[in-house]
Short mmCIF file of C-alpha atoms in Angstrom, two decimals:
data_model
loop_
_atom_site.label_atom_id
_atom_site.label_comp_id
_atom_site.label_asym_id
_atom_site.label_seq_id
_atom_site.Cartn_x
_atom_site.Cartn_y
_atom_site.Cartn_z
CA MET S 72 0.27 -0.14 -0.20
CA ALA S 73 0.83 3.33 -0.93
CA THR S 74 1.66 6.33 1.78
CA ASN S 75 0.44 9.58 0.39
CA TYR S 76 2.80 12.44 1.92
CA HIS S 77 1.93 15.75 1.47
CA ARG S 78 5.59 17.97 1.14
CA ARG S 79 5.07 21.64 1.37
CA PRO S 80 7.61 22.87 -0.92
CA GLN S 81 10.85 23.80 -0.33
CA PRO S 82 11.10 28.10 0.40
CA PRO S 83 13.03 29.67 -2.16
CA GLU S 84 16.50 30.41 -0.61
CA ASN S 85 17.86 33.72 -0.60
CA ARG S 86 20.37 34.37 -2.92
CA PRO S 87 24.18 35.43 -1.37
CA SER S 88 25.71 38.58 -3.96
CA ALA S 89 29.46 37.08 -4.64
CA LEU S 90 31.15 40.07 -3.89
CA LEU S 91 29.74 40.07 -0.41
CA SER S 92 31.33 37.79 2.88
CA LYS S 93 29.25 34.68 4.08
CA GLU S 94 28.70 37.29 7.44
CA GLU S 95 27.85 39.96 4.82
CA ASN S 96 24.97 38.15 3.26
CA THR S 97 23.95 36.70 6.63
CA VAL S 98 23.44 40.40 7.72
CA LEU S 99 21.96 41.47 4.21
CA PHE S 100 19.52 38.41 4.50
CA GLY S 101 18.25 39.76 7.76
CA LEU S 102 17.39 42.95 6.70
CA LEU S 103 14.72 41.85 3.98
CA GLY S 104 12.24 40.79 6.69
CA LYS S 105 10.19 38.00 7.69
CA LYS S 106 8.98 35.62 4.18
CA CYS S 107 10.71 37.49 1.86
CA THR S 108 13.63 36.70 -0.14
CA THR S 109 16.42 38.09 -2.14
CA LEU S 110 16.40 36.47 -6.12
CA SER S 111 19.03 37.99 -6.52
CA SER S 112 21.41 41.03 -4.42
CA SER S 113 24.17 42.55 -6.67
CA VAL S 114 26.54 46.10 -5.01
CA VAL S 115 25.62 48.92 -6.75
CA GLN S 116 25.33 52.86 -7.00
CA LEU S 117 21.59 53.42 -7.23
CA LEU S 118 21.16 57.14 -9.39
CA LEU S 119 17.56 58.70 -10.29
CA THR S 120 17.26 61.62 -12.41
CA GLU S 121 15.35 64.40 -10.54
CA PRO S 122 12.39 66.92 -11.26
CA PRO S 123 11.15 68.71 -12.76
CA HIS S 124 13.27 68.24 -16.36
CA HIS S 125 14.71 64.91 -14.67
CA SER S 126 17.64 65.71 -17.14
CA LYS S 127 20.90 64.22 -15.40
CA TRP S 128 21.61 60.85 -13.30
CA GLN S 129 22.68 61.80 -9.27
CA ILE S 130 24.01 59.28 -7.00
CA ARG S 131 22.01 58.54 -4.29
CA CYS S 132 23.54 55.69 -3.06
CA THR S 133 26.20 52.79 -2.97
CA GLY S 134 24.32 49.83 -1.46
CA VAL S 135 23.16 46.07 -1.91
CA VAL S 136 20.63 46.18 -4.47
CA CYS S 137 18.07 42.87 -4.52
CA PHE S 138 15.33 41.86 -6.43
CA VAL S 139 12.56 40.47 -3.61
CA LYS S 140 9.48 38.44 -3.40
CA ASP S 141 7.81 40.07 -0.14
CA ASN S 142 5.66 36.70 0.50
CA PRO S 143 3.75 38.89 2.58
CA LYS S 144 2.71 42.18 -0.03
CA ARG S 145 1.92 39.18 -3.07
CA SER S 146 4.37 40.78 -4.82
CA TYR S 147 7.90 41.87 -5.87
CA PHE S 148 10.32 44.26 -5.42
CA ILE S 149 13.44 45.36 -5.79
CA ARG S 150 14.92 46.97 -3.00
CA VAL S 151 18.76 48.88 -2.67
CA TYR S 152 19.83 48.76 1.25
CA ASP S 153 22.82 50.88 2.63
CA PHE S 154 24.91 48.23 4.22
CA ASP S 155 26.50 50.97 6.43
CA ARG S 156 23.56 51.94 8.13
CA GLN S 157 21.93 48.85 7.83
CA GLN S 158 18.85 50.47 6.18
CA LEU S 159 16.30 49.96 3.51
CA VAL S 160 16.54 53.37 1.41
CA TRP S 161 15.03 52.80 -1.54
CA GLU S 162 12.95 50.27 -3.10
CA GLN S 163 10.56 50.24 -6.27
CA GLU S 164 7.69 47.78 -7.08
CA LEU S 165 7.70 45.60 -10.27
CA TYR S 166 3.99 46.34 -11.94
CA ASN S 167 2.70 44.25 -15.36
CA THR S 168 3.72 46.72 -17.35
CA PHE S 169 7.56 47.54 -15.67
CA GLN S 170 9.99 48.11 -18.20
CA TYR S 171 14.02 46.99 -16.93
CA LYS S 172 16.14 48.22 -19.73
CA THR S 173 19.91 47.23 -20.16
CA PRO S 174 21.58 49.85 -21.57
CA ARG S 175 25.19 48.85 -20.85
CA GLU S 176 25.94 45.32 -19.33
CA PHE S 177 26.81 46.76 -15.51
CA PHE S 178 25.08 50.19 -16.07
CA HIS S 179 20.57 49.06 -15.96
CA THR S 180 17.94 51.62 -15.63
CA PHE S 181 13.76 52.00 -15.37
CA GLU S 182 11.33 54.46 -15.33
CA ALA S 183 10.59 54.48 -10.98
CA HIS S 184 7.09 56.09 -9.28
CA ASP S 185 8.28 59.46 -9.87
CA CYS S 186 11.91 59.46 -11.73
CA MET S 187 14.12 58.06 -13.46
CA ALA S 188 16.06 54.88 -11.56
CA GLY S 189 19.41 53.81 -12.49
CA LEU S 190 21.44 50.66 -11.01
CA ASN S 191 25.46 50.48 -11.82
CA PHE S 192 26.83 47.37 -10.84
CA ALA S 193 30.28 46.62 -9.39
CA ASP S 194 30.74 43.51 -11.00
CA ASP S 195 29.44 42.50 -14.78
CA LYS S 196 28.45 38.68 -13.72
CA GLU S 197 25.70 40.13 -11.18
CA ALA S 198 24.27 42.05 -13.51
CA LYS S 199 23.64 39.82 -15.68
CA LEU S 200 21.94 37.53 -12.84
#
């Protein structure tokens, strides 16, 4: 007689950045929040445009960007964490018509809530993930 086991699917594991130590990645995973998982992590400079013309990039911070599955909010986010202050400093929720562009292998852009956002990746390999 076959036994019917109902196994719960394993939750996805957080994806570390190769540029961070194991300890730093552990700290990063702790910043994500309960039931949130990073599907990709990388060291970046976050650049934003400013009103009224949005014609010039301004460096907002250097930190770690994570592509986060936020289960409590039932959504996905691009979140940037300031590692020195160990806090979330910027986020963009993804939506159906979201357009993510890669004008350079290491520089990615997208339209955010009230500006254009750019991610300048420290590592080309992680930029491709």
